[in-house]
């Protein structure tokens, strides 16, 4: 059986693209509402995912303080502002789009994501960044066998898996935890969040004869409902291990340093 290619669908949205957000979007600092809008826009400052841009009219009164500084951002020029909510001050945390940016963005503001304490789509929290309307995450059961090796050491071997297909990323292969040799792995303190899959429960590293390979495997014990089939299963970075699918080494496996945190 031919192995799957490591090629995957590319990102299709150009930088500077703007689309309406058909959802209520809210942002909070210190438990107080910074904005509450049903007129937000998606703006792609880079291809991987969008940011929200919020109409200035939908901000709470007195939130923005002009820093009198303009920079060229991904979608055009924007004027930097400090955000003040009660006693909370977030310096340089907001950008109001100006002339030269796409027309729909005029008089809207893009906030630095981490400057806000919480973001909501409708009544659901959003983590890391907005979910792109052009991205899909599909978790499918598969009868493909999987073997994971590093330096000739077998770390996992399974007769089947769940394949997770995420737009713009390589396919990830999630294995039942009973198929992993945990005696070969060391748990780390790393935690990452994904707006599509949720918050990781644990990461594991491998201490090999030649070097340590940090955080090569992870688990979501409680993923989002969209990825519930991977709950409690473990995946390995294709790029940092030798990954055999149906007995054939996956091209591009092992030793790449360009992986994206899961």
XYZ file of N, CA and C in Angstrom:
786
model
N 0.847 -1.202 0.000
C 0.000 0.000 0.000
C 0.879 1.247 0.000
N 0.578 2.199 -0.849
C 1.393 3.409 -0.941
C 1.183 4.274 0.291
N 2.254 4.857 0.815
C 2.145 5.740 1.961
C 1.579 7.086 1.533
N 0.906 7.734 2.459
C 0.370 9.054 2.182
C 1.514 10.042 1.992
N 1.320 11.006 1.138
C 2.303 12.065 0.955
C 2.292 12.992 2.158
N 3.438 13.607 2.437
C 3.472 14.601 3.506
C 2.909 15.929 3.031
N 2.639 16.060 1.750
C 2.023 17.283 1.256
C 0.628 17.424 1.835
N 0.238 18.657 2.051
C -1.083 18.910 2.609
C -1.626 20.195 1.995
N -2.948 20.412 2.071
C -3.519 21.604 1.442
C -2.871 22.877 1.973
N -2.585 23.784 1.077
C -1.938 25.029 1.467
C -2.967 26.041 1.949
N -2.476 27.061 2.613
C -3.325 28.161 3.063
C -3.706 29.020 1.861
N -4.971 29.431 1.801
C -5.458 30.073 0.588
C -5.760 31.556 0.747
N -5.713 32.072 1.969
C -6.170 33.447 2.193
C -4.993 34.416 2.071
N -5.081 35.427 1.221
C -3.970 36.370 1.075
C -3.894 37.346 2.239
N -2.695 37.824 2.507
C -2.518 38.862 3.516
C -3.295 40.108 3.102
N -3.980 40.715 4.070
C -4.796 41.895 3.798
C -6.255 41.589 3.522
N -6.600 40.296 3.450
C -7.980 39.907 3.188
C -8.859 40.262 4.387
N -10.084 40.702 4.128
C -11.034 41.102 5.171
C -12.379 40.447 4.902
N -12.979 39.906 5.953
C -14.305 39.296 5.852
C -15.110 39.625 7.109
N -16.441 39.671 7.007
C -17.259 39.891 8.208
C -17.256 38.662 9.112
N -17.374 38.893 10.401
C -17.492 37.822 11.390
C -18.969 37.670 11.741
N -19.617 36.536 11.426
C -21.050 36.391 11.685
C -21.345 35.928 13.108
N -20.559 36.382 14.084
C -20.698 35.950 15.469
C -20.542 37.145 16.391
N -21.167 37.085 17.542
C -20.957 38.102 18.560
C -19.571 37.890 19.169
N -18.764 38.958 19.240
C -17.415 38.885 19.768
C -17.297 39.848 20.946
N -16.754 39.320 22.063
C -16.540 40.149 23.250
C -15.115 39.975 23.759
N -14.585 41.059 24.359
C -13.270 41.014 24.978
C -13.326 41.623 26.359
N -12.609 41.012 27.323
C -12.642 41.462 28.710
C -11.236 41.689 29.243
N -11.110 42.681 30.105
C -9.908 42.921 30.892
C -10.347 43.145 32.331
N -9.734 42.403 33.254
C -10.090 42.562 34.659
C -11.560 42.336 34.946
N -12.180 41.471 34.165
C -13.598 41.185 34.353
C -14.533 42.228 33.786
N -13.992 43.272 33.165
C -14.813 44.336 32.591
C -14.791 44.250 31.069
N -15.911 44.589 30.453
C -16.053 44.476 29.004
C -15.295 45.605 28.315
N -14.401 45.227 27.402
C -13.685 46.202 26.584
C -14.490 46.506 25.327
N -15.088 45.477 24.750
C -15.950 45.659 23.584
C -16.950 44.516 23.525
N -18.050 44.783 22.879
C -19.119 43.809 22.661
C -19.722 44.160 21.310
N -19.487 43.296 20.315
C -19.885 43.675 18.961
C -20.445 42.494 18.183
N -21.341 42.804 17.280
C -21.818 41.859 16.273
C -21.371 42.308 14.877
N -20.402 43.227 14.844
C -19.933 43.790 13.570
C -18.428 43.624 13.398
N -17.854 42.658 14.068
C -16.406 42.449 13.954
C -16.034 42.011 12.543
N -14.775 42.207 12.208
C -14.224 41.773 10.926
C -13.056 40.822 11.180
N -12.906 39.854 10.279
C -11.663 39.104 10.217
C -10.689 39.885 9.345
N -9.431 39.970 9.782
C -8.385 40.550 8.941
C -7.164 39.636 9.014
N -6.656 39.278 7.843
C -5.480 38.417 7.757
C -4.237 39.287 7.626
N -3.475 39.403 8.718
C -2.195 40.112 8.667
C -1.080 39.170 8.252
N -1.333 37.892 8.339
C -0.464 36.840 7.819
C -1.381 35.698 7.416
N -0.889 34.770 6.620
C -1.776 33.801 5.995
C -2.365 32.773 6.949
N -1.662 32.432 8.013
C -2.034 31.258 8.802
C -3.403 31.377 9.463
N -3.747 32.545 9.953
C -5.027 32.718 10.644
C -5.335 34.213 10.747
N -6.596 34.565 10.972
C -6.972 35.980 11.033
C -6.891 36.532 12.454
N -7.063 37.841 12.544
C -7.317 38.533 13.804
C -8.702 39.163 13.715
N -9.265 39.511 14.867
C -10.506 40.278 14.877
C -10.177 41.764 14.786
N -10.981 42.497 14.039
C -10.917 43.949 14.067
C -12.290 44.457 14.486
N -12.305 45.330 15.480
C -13.541 45.718 16.175
C -13.893 47.168 15.854
N -15.127 47.464 15.466
C -15.504 48.868 15.245
C -15.257 49.712 16.493
N -14.617 50.850 16.312
C -14.325 51.737 17.433
C -15.610 52.099 18.170
N -16.710 52.217 17.451
C -17.983 52.589 18.066
C -18.487 51.539 19.059
N -17.979 50.308 18.956
C -18.453 49.235 19.833
C -17.546 49.005 21.036
N -16.578 49.904 21.237
C -15.725 49.825 22.414
C -16.370 50.546 23.592
N -16.033 50.134 24.798
C -16.473 50.871 25.986
C -15.864 52.270 25.958
N -16.526 53.215 26.575
C -16.074 54.603 26.565
C -14.701 54.727 27.232
N -13.840 55.536 26.609
C -12.557 55.879 27.206
C -11.528 54.783 27.230
N -11.722 53.726 26.458
C -10.802 52.585 26.484
C -9.478 52.918 25.806
N -9.517 53.669 24.704
C -8.313 53.903 23.901
C -7.659 55.236 24.223
N -6.336 55.205 24.318
C -5.542 56.418 24.475
C -4.506 56.439 23.361
N -4.566 57.470 22.513
C -3.710 57.553 21.332
C -2.245 57.707 21.727
N -1.392 56.803 21.237
C 0.049 56.896 21.486
C 0.755 57.776 20.470
N -0.004 58.270 19.478
C 0.554 59.157 18.441
C 1.751 58.498 17.737
N 1.551 57.253 17.372
C 2.594 56.495 16.686
C 1.945 55.590 15.654
N 2.402 55.652 14.410
C 1.837 54.853 13.319
C 2.882 53.874 12.800
N 2.440 52.644 12.528
C 3.322 51.632 11.961
C 2.622 50.935 10.815
N 3.419 50.335 9.953
C 2.902 49.515 8.861
C 2.736 48.089 9.379
N 1.502 47.620 9.491
C 1.231 46.254 9.910
C 0.917 45.401 8.689
N 0.538 44.161 8.913
C 0.350 43.234 7.805
C -0.675 43.678 6.781
N -1.724 44.362 7.236
C -2.787 44.764 6.322
C -2.737 46.241 5.964
N -1.717 46.969 6.447
C -1.629 48.383 6.135
C -1.233 49.204 7.351
N -1.219 50.539 7.213
C -0.827 51.398 8.333
C -1.893 51.419 9.426
N -1.421 51.498 10.680
C -2.333 51.560 11.820
C -1.698 52.417 12.903
N -2.537 53.101 13.673
C -2.077 54.008 14.733
C -2.188 53.290 16.083
N -1.086 53.287 16.811
C -1.012 52.552 18.075
C -1.735 53.300 19.200
N -2.405 52.517 20.041
C -3.124 53.067 21.186
C -2.850 52.223 22.434
N -2.895 52.873 23.592
C -2.861 52.181 24.875
C -4.297 51.920 25.318
N -4.503 50.777 25.970
C -5.844 50.387 26.425
C -5.933 50.602 27.934
N -6.973 51.339 28.360
C -7.206 51.585 29.788
C -8.616 51.123 30.143
N -8.693 50.219 31.122
C -9.978 49.735 31.624
C -9.916 49.775 33.146
N -10.530 50.788 33.741
C -10.406 50.975 35.180
C -8.953 51.202 35.542
N -8.451 50.408 36.485
C -7.056 50.542 36.907
C -6.100 49.761 36.006
N -6.640 48.994 35.074
C -5.810 48.166 34.194
C -5.322 48.989 32.999
N -4.011 48.933 32.734
C -3.418 49.645 31.614
C -2.609 48.646 30.789
N -2.890 48.586 29.489
C -2.150 47.717 28.575
C -1.512 48.612 27.498
N -0.251 48.919 27.704
C 0.444 49.883 26.833
C 0.593 49.335 25.414
N 0.283 50.188 24.429
C 0.495 49.860 23.019
C -0.213 48.609 22.559
N -1.375 48.319 23.134
C -2.035 47.035 22.897
C -3.110 47.065 21.828
N -3.354 48.219 21.216
C -4.420 48.320 20.225
C -3.938 49.133 19.029
N -4.459 48.773 17.851
C -4.066 49.433 16.604
C -5.316 49.817 15.836
N -5.466 51.107 15.581
C -6.608 51.604 14.809
C -6.158 51.784 13.366
N -6.845 51.090 12.457
C -6.456 51.121 11.046
C -6.741 52.492 10.431
N -5.848 52.916 9.550
C -5.999 54.223 8.926
C -5.998 54.149 7.415
N -5.834 55.299 6.788
C -5.772 55.366 5.332
C -4.608 54.509 4.830
N -4.886 53.743 3.782
C -3.893 52.821 3.261
C -4.177 51.387 3.625
N -4.976 51.187 4.675
C -5.452 49.849 5.012
C -6.705 49.568 4.179
N -7.107 48.312 4.018
C -8.342 48.020 3.277
C -9.518 48.828 3.811
N -10.340 49.324 2.912
C -11.436 50.219 3.271
C -12.307 49.750 4.415
N -12.761 48.486 4.432
C -13.639 48.041 5.518
C -13.005 48.144 6.906
N -11.664 48.218 6.975
C -11.000 48.269 8.277
C -10.957 49.660 8.881
N -11.235 50.679 8.094
C -11.164 52.043 8.616
C -12.099 52.197 9.808
N -11.588 52.851 10.848
C -12.341 53.071 12.091
C -12.651 51.762 12.818
N -11.774 50.785 12.635
C -11.835 49.574 13.457
C -10.477 49.394 14.132
N -10.457 48.583 15.177
C -9.253 48.428 15.988
C -8.931 46.954 16.158
N -7.649 46.645 16.016
C -7.159 45.284 16.244
C -6.349 45.276 17.540
N -6.738 44.423 18.475
C -6.060 44.326 19.761
C -4.978 43.252 19.733
N -3.880 43.493 20.452
C -2.922 42.428 20.709
C -3.635 41.353 21.522
N -3.565 40.116 21.049
C -4.389 39.061 21.638
C -4.162 38.904 23.135
N -2.912 38.858 23.561
C -2.610 38.597 24.970
C -2.872 39.790 25.873
N -3.183 40.943 25.288
C -3.478 42.121 26.109
C -4.836 42.019 26.784
N -5.710 41.183 26.241
C -7.019 40.972 26.844
C -6.987 39.709 27.694
N -7.758 39.719 28.767
C -7.788 38.558 29.664
C -8.658 37.439 29.117
N -9.667 37.773 28.334
C -10.562 36.742 27.804
C -11.228 37.244 26.528
N -11.396 36.296 25.591
C -12.110 36.546 24.339
C -13.262 35.544 24.246
N -14.391 35.993 23.678
C -15.528 35.102 23.512
C -16.116 35.228 22.115
N -16.417 34.079 21.499
C -17.303 34.004 20.334
C -18.643 33.509 20.856
N -19.684 34.339 20.697
C -20.945 34.064 21.376
C -20.631 33.870 22.863
N -20.935 32.705 23.445
C -20.635 32.493 24.867
C -19.521 31.472 25.079
N -18.742 31.198 24.016
C -17.660 30.228 24.105
C -16.310 30.956 24.104
N -15.403 30.588 25.038
C -14.088 31.229 25.041
C -13.275 30.842 23.812
N -12.426 31.753 23.376
C -11.527 31.522 22.246
C -10.103 31.678 22.751
N -9.223 30.739 22.388
C -7.857 30.764 22.853
C -6.883 30.957 21.689
N -5.799 31.663 21.956
C -4.635 31.810 21.080
C -4.880 32.775 19.915
N -5.917 32.529 19.128
C -6.265 33.407 18.015
C -7.632 32.994 17.497
N -8.285 33.827 16.683
C -9.584 33.433 16.126
C -9.456 32.183 15.258
N -10.502 31.388 15.251
C -10.541 30.236 14.353
C -10.848 30.727 12.935
N -10.021 30.324 11.992
C -10.216 30.764 10.617
C -11.444 30.092 10.014
N -12.302 30.856 9.329
C -13.451 30.238 8.670
C -13.045 29.377 7.480
N -11.779 29.461 7.064
C -11.300 28.681 5.927
C -10.493 27.450 6.345
N -10.389 27.207 7.637
C -9.625 26.059 8.119
C -10.563 24.967 8.614
N -10.150 23.722 8.403
C -10.897 22.566 8.882
C -9.998 21.730 9.787
N -10.626 21.074 10.750
C -9.956 20.073 11.568
C -10.855 18.852 11.582
N -10.373 17.771 10.984
C -11.149 16.531 10.902
C -10.359 15.401 11.543
N -10.956 14.713 12.501
C -10.338 13.559 13.149
C -11.074 12.309 12.676
N -10.361 11.447 11.952
C -10.974 10.281 11.324
C -10.294 8.999 11.791
N -11.094 8.006 12.180
C -10.537 6.699 12.498
C -9.932 6.085 11.247
N -8.829 5.365 11.409
C -8.133 4.793 10.253
C -7.533 3.441 10.623
N -7.528 2.513 9.651
C -6.913 1.205 9.851
C -5.433 1.213 9.489
N -4.860 2.382 9.193
C -3.425 2.466 8.915
C -2.629 2.121 10.171
N -1.644 1.242 10.014
C -0.759 0.933 11.136
C 0.291 2.025 11.267
N 0.774 2.223 12.497
C 1.744 3.286 12.778
C 2.856 2.716 13.659
N 4.114 3.002 13.304
C 5.253 2.683 14.167
C 6.112 3.933 14.285
N 6.499 4.235 15.521
C 7.294 5.430 15.799
C 8.651 4.994 16.337
N 9.716 5.461 15.697
C 11.069 5.132 16.134
C 11.907 6.404 16.247
N 12.868 6.370 17.166
C 13.896 7.398 17.262
C 15.213 6.692 17.554
N 16.206 6.915 16.725
C 17.515 6.288 16.875
C 17.391 4.767 16.954
N 16.451 4.225 16.210
C 16.246 2.789 16.188
C 15.451 2.233 17.353
N 15.062 3.095 18.284
C 14.258 2.681 19.440
C 12.779 2.839 19.096
N 12.001 1.779 19.275
C 10.570 1.839 18.993
C 9.863 2.482 20.189
N 9.236 3.636 19.956
C 8.515 4.349 21.003
C 7.036 4.019 21.021
N 6.494 3.614 19.891
C 5.071 3.280 19.819
C 4.834 2.427 18.587
N 3.847 1.537 18.694
C 3.459 0.716 17.555
C 1.992 0.367 17.715
N 1.195 0.659 16.676
C -0.249 0.472 16.763
C -0.797 -0.054 15.446
N -1.822 -0.925 15.494
C -2.408 -1.458 14.267
C -3.395 -0.507 13.610
N -3.754 0.563 14.303
C -4.698 1.544 13.762
C -4.446 2.870 14.459
N -5.195 3.886 14.074
C -4.955 5.218 14.630
C -6.167 6.106 14.356
N -6.089 7.331 14.850
C -6.986 8.397 14.421
C -6.129 9.434 13.706
N -6.480 9.723 12.465
C -5.734 10.727 11.702
C -6.404 12.084 11.874
N -5.598 13.076 12.218
C -6.121 14.421 12.378
C -5.627 15.275 11.221
N -6.577 15.745 10.406
C -6.280 16.565 9.239
C -6.612 18.014 9.591
N -5.598 18.870 9.581
C -5.782 20.278 9.927
C -5.209 21.133 8.810
N -6.009 22.036 8.281
C -5.600 22.843 7.138
C -4.257 23.513 7.392
N -3.333 23.333 6.444
C -2.039 23.991 6.515
C -0.989 23.264 7.331
N -1.348 22.119 7.944
C -0.397 21.361 8.753
C -0.314 19.919 8.266
N 0.792 19.230 8.545
C 0.866 17.814 8.190
C -0.190 17.004 8.949
N -0.580 15.878 8.369
C -1.461 14.950 9.074
C -0.782 14.495 10.352
N -1.546 14.453 11.456
C -1.034 13.935 12.724
C -1.721 12.599 12.996
N -0.967 11.672 13.600
C -1.446 10.308 13.811
C -1.563 10.064 15.314
N -2.785 9.956 15.801
C -3.041 9.777 17.232
C -3.217 8.298 17.540
N -2.502 7.836 18.585
C -2.456 6.423 18.930
C -3.045 6.193 20.317
N -3.654 5.029 20.513
C -4.087 4.649 21.853
C -2.879 4.626 22.773
N -3.041 5.088 23.996
C -1.904 5.211 24.897
C -1.331 3.856 25.293
N -2.124 2.806 25.176
C -1.602 1.471 25.476
C -0.585 1.016 24.446
N -0.483 1.728 23.327
C 0.451 1.367 22.254
C 1.768 2.125 22.343
N 1.932 2.938 23.386
C 3.136 3.750 23.562
C 4.011 3.139 24.644
N 5.325 3.094 24.423
C 6.275 2.608 25.423
C 6.659 3.768 26.333
N 5.902 3.940 27.412
C 6.091 5.105 28.278
C 7.410 5.058 29.044
N 7.993 3.872 29.174
C 9.282 3.777 29.839
C 10.404 4.460 29.081
N 10.164 4.755 27.806
C 11.172 5.416 26.973
C 11.009 6.940 26.936
N 9.936 7.441 27.515
C 9.615 8.864 27.408
C 9.633 9.535 28.775
N 9.887 10.834 28.773
C 9.924 11.632 29.996
C 8.930 12.782 29.867
N 8.010 12.903 30.835
C 7.003 13.967 30.762
C 7.634 15.317 31.057
N 7.209 16.328 30.297
C 7.709 17.685 30.500
C 6.591 18.563 31.054
N 6.931 19.814 31.350
C 5.945 20.759 31.887
C 5.276 21.586 30.795
N 5.582 21.314 29.540
C 5.062 22.117 28.441
C 3.545 21.990 28.323
N 2.883 23.117 28.107
C 1.445 23.163 27.828
C 1.242 24.104 26.647
N 0.471 23.684 25.659
C 0.133 24.570 24.546
C -1.374 24.586 24.351
N -1.836 25.636 23.715
C -3.261 25.771 23.425
C -3.465 25.904 21.929
N -4.555 25.360 21.464
C -4.932 25.447 20.065
C -6.394 25.874 19.999
N -6.729 26.886 19.183
C -8.125 27.310 19.106
C -9.037 26.253 18.510
N -8.470 25.277 17.802
C -9.273 24.240 17.160
C -9.376 22.977 18.009
N -8.329 22.674 18.799
C -8.293 21.399 19.517
C -8.372 21.544 21.030
N -8.013 22.687 21.570
C -8.084 22.888 23.004
C -6.709 23.011 23.642
N -6.599 22.587 24.902
C -5.371 22.699 25.685
C -4.771 21.320 25.900
N -3.470 21.192 25.639
C -2.818 19.898 25.824
C -2.793 19.519 27.304
N -2.824 18.209 27.550
C -2.760 17.698 28.914
C -1.327 17.398 29.327
N -0.492 17.016 28.372
C 0.900 16.685 28.679
C 1.717 16.621 27.398
N 3.023 16.850 27.544
C 4.016 16.614 26.501
C 5.060 15.648 27.040
N 5.743 14.942 26.126
C 6.799 14.017 26.510
C 8.026 14.223 25.627
N 9.207 14.020 26.226
C 10.479 14.126 25.525
C 11.171 12.765 25.522
N 12.166 12.637 24.628
C 12.947 11.394 24.529
C 14.418 11.724 24.720
N 15.043 11.077 25.692
C 16.464 11.254 25.941
C 17.224 10.156 25.217
N 17.746 10.480 24.032
C 18.423 9.490 23.219
C 19.901 9.399 23.527
N 20.570 8.470 22.864
C 22.001 8.287 23.069
C 22.784 9.486 22.569
N 22.305 10.144 21.516
C 23.037 11.260 20.926
C 22.586 12.614 21.456
N 21.296 12.748 21.759
C 20.771 14.035 22.236
C 19.357 13.863 22.731
N 18.867 14.876 23.390
C 17.481 14.903 23.854
C 16.599 15.513 22.782
N 15.485 14.886 22.545
C 14.490 15.443 21.624
C 13.296 15.868 22.464
N 13.186 17.185 22.648
C 12.206 17.732 23.583
C 10.815 17.783 22.976
N 9.840 17.419 23.787
C 8.422 17.624 23.447
C 8.064 17.057 22.081
N 8.350 15.778 21.884
C 8.057 15.153 20.587
C 6.684 14.494 20.553
N 6.027 14.394 21.724
C 4.708 13.753 21.768
C 3.807 14.535 22.706
N 2.501 14.454 22.457
C 1.548 15.201 23.283
C 0.206 14.478 23.306
N -0.623 14.916 24.263
C -1.967 14.352 24.446
C -2.955 15.461 24.770
N -4.159 15.333 24.244
C -5.301 16.148 24.668
C -6.270 15.222 25.397
N -6.341 15.315 26.722
C -7.313 14.496 27.444
C -8.738 15.014 27.247
N -8.855 16.334 27.105
C -10.188 16.944 26.964
C -10.173 17.935 25.803
N -10.130 17.427 24.570
C -10.108 18.333 23.409
C -11.468 18.987 23.200
N -11.504 19.915 22.259
C -12.774 20.524 21.888
C -13.686 19.459 21.266
N -14.959 19.764 21.207
C -15.922 18.813 20.643
C -15.605 18.504 19.187
N -14.967 19.435 18.485
C -14.644 19.234 17.072
C -13.567 18.169 16.882
N -12.777 17.919 17.932
C -11.685 16.953 17.825
C -11.810 15.872 18.896
N -13.056 15.543 19.278
C -13.241 14.649 20.425
C -12.698 13.246 20.202
N -12.484 12.849 18.957
C -11.978 11.500 18.707
C -10.525 11.320 19.141
N -9.791 12.402 19.378
C -8.398 12.260 19.810
C -8.263 12.289 21.332
N -9.370 12.360 22.058
C -9.318 12.457 23.518
C -8.531 11.297 24.117
N -7.528 11.619 24.926
C -6.746 10.620 25.618
C -5.739 9.889 24.761
N -5.641 10.223 23.484
C -4.692 9.569 22.581
C -3.406 10.398 22.487
N -2.362 9.798 21.942
C -1.053 10.462 21.881
C -0.561 10.527 20.445
N -0.013 11.684 20.086
C 0.569 11.871 18.753
C 2.030 12.278 18.891
N 2.808 11.998 17.857
C 4.221 12.365 17.794
C 4.430 13.317 16.623
N 5.378 14.250 16.797
C 5.731 15.116 15.683
C 6.344 14.281 14.562
N 5.721 14.301 13.404
C 6.285 13.631 12.235
C 7.731 14.079 12.012
N 7.994 15.363 12.284
C 9.270 15.968 11.930
C 10.413 15.535 12.841
N 10.105 14.998 14.018
C 11.144 14.712 15.003
C 11.327 13.224 15.272
N 10.610 12.376 14.580
C 10.723 10.926 14.763
C 10.754 10.264 13.392
N 11.077 8.974 13.379
C 10.897 8.164 12.168
C 9.519 7.542 12.267
N 8.637 7.951 11.377
C 7.230 7.558 11.450
C 6.907 6.636 10.278
N 6.537 5.414 10.594
C 6.205 4.424 9.576
C 4.687 4.258 9.513
N 4.115 4.488 8.341
C 2.684 4.326 8.119
C 2.485 3.139 7.187
N 1.768 2.135 7.670
C 1.573 0.898 6.909
C 2.916 0.320 6.454
N 3.921 0.420 7.327
C 5.222 -0.186 7.078
C 6.188 0.631 6.256
N 5.766 1.805 5.789
C 6.628 2.638 4.940
C 6.988 3.928 5.670
N 8.264 4.286 5.665
C 8.712 5.502 6.336
C 8.091 6.728 5.689
N 7.487 7.546 6.495
C 6.842 8.755 5.991
C 7.908 9.739 5.518
N 7.863 10.185 4.271
C 8.856 11.157 3.788
C 8.840 12.416 4.639
N 10.014 12.953 4.905
C 10.095 14.181 5.683
C 10.152 13.956 7.173
N 10.094 12.694 7.617
C 10.177 12.421 9.046
C 11.571 12.712 9.564
N 11.628 13.028 10.854
C 12.861 13.075 11.643
C 13.732 14.299 11.380
N 14.130 14.937 12.489
C 15.207 15.917 12.558
C 14.896 17.292 11.983
N 13.660 17.537 11.540
C 13.331 18.915 11.149
C 13.174 19.759 12.403
N 13.563 21.033 12.325
C 13.410 21.937 13.466
C 12.293 22.926 13.243
N 11.431 22.676 12.257
C 10.428 23.678 11.905
C 9.026 23.329 12.307
N 8.846 22.497 13.324
C 7.495 22.075 13.695
C 6.752 23.199 14.392
N 5.443 23.085 14.341
C 4.575 24.069 14.958
C 3.982 23.473 16.221
N 4.046 24.161 17.397
C 3.474 23.591 18.610
C 2.030 23.207 18.421
N 1.660 22.062 18.968
C 0.305 21.556 18.864
C -0.563 22.047 19.994
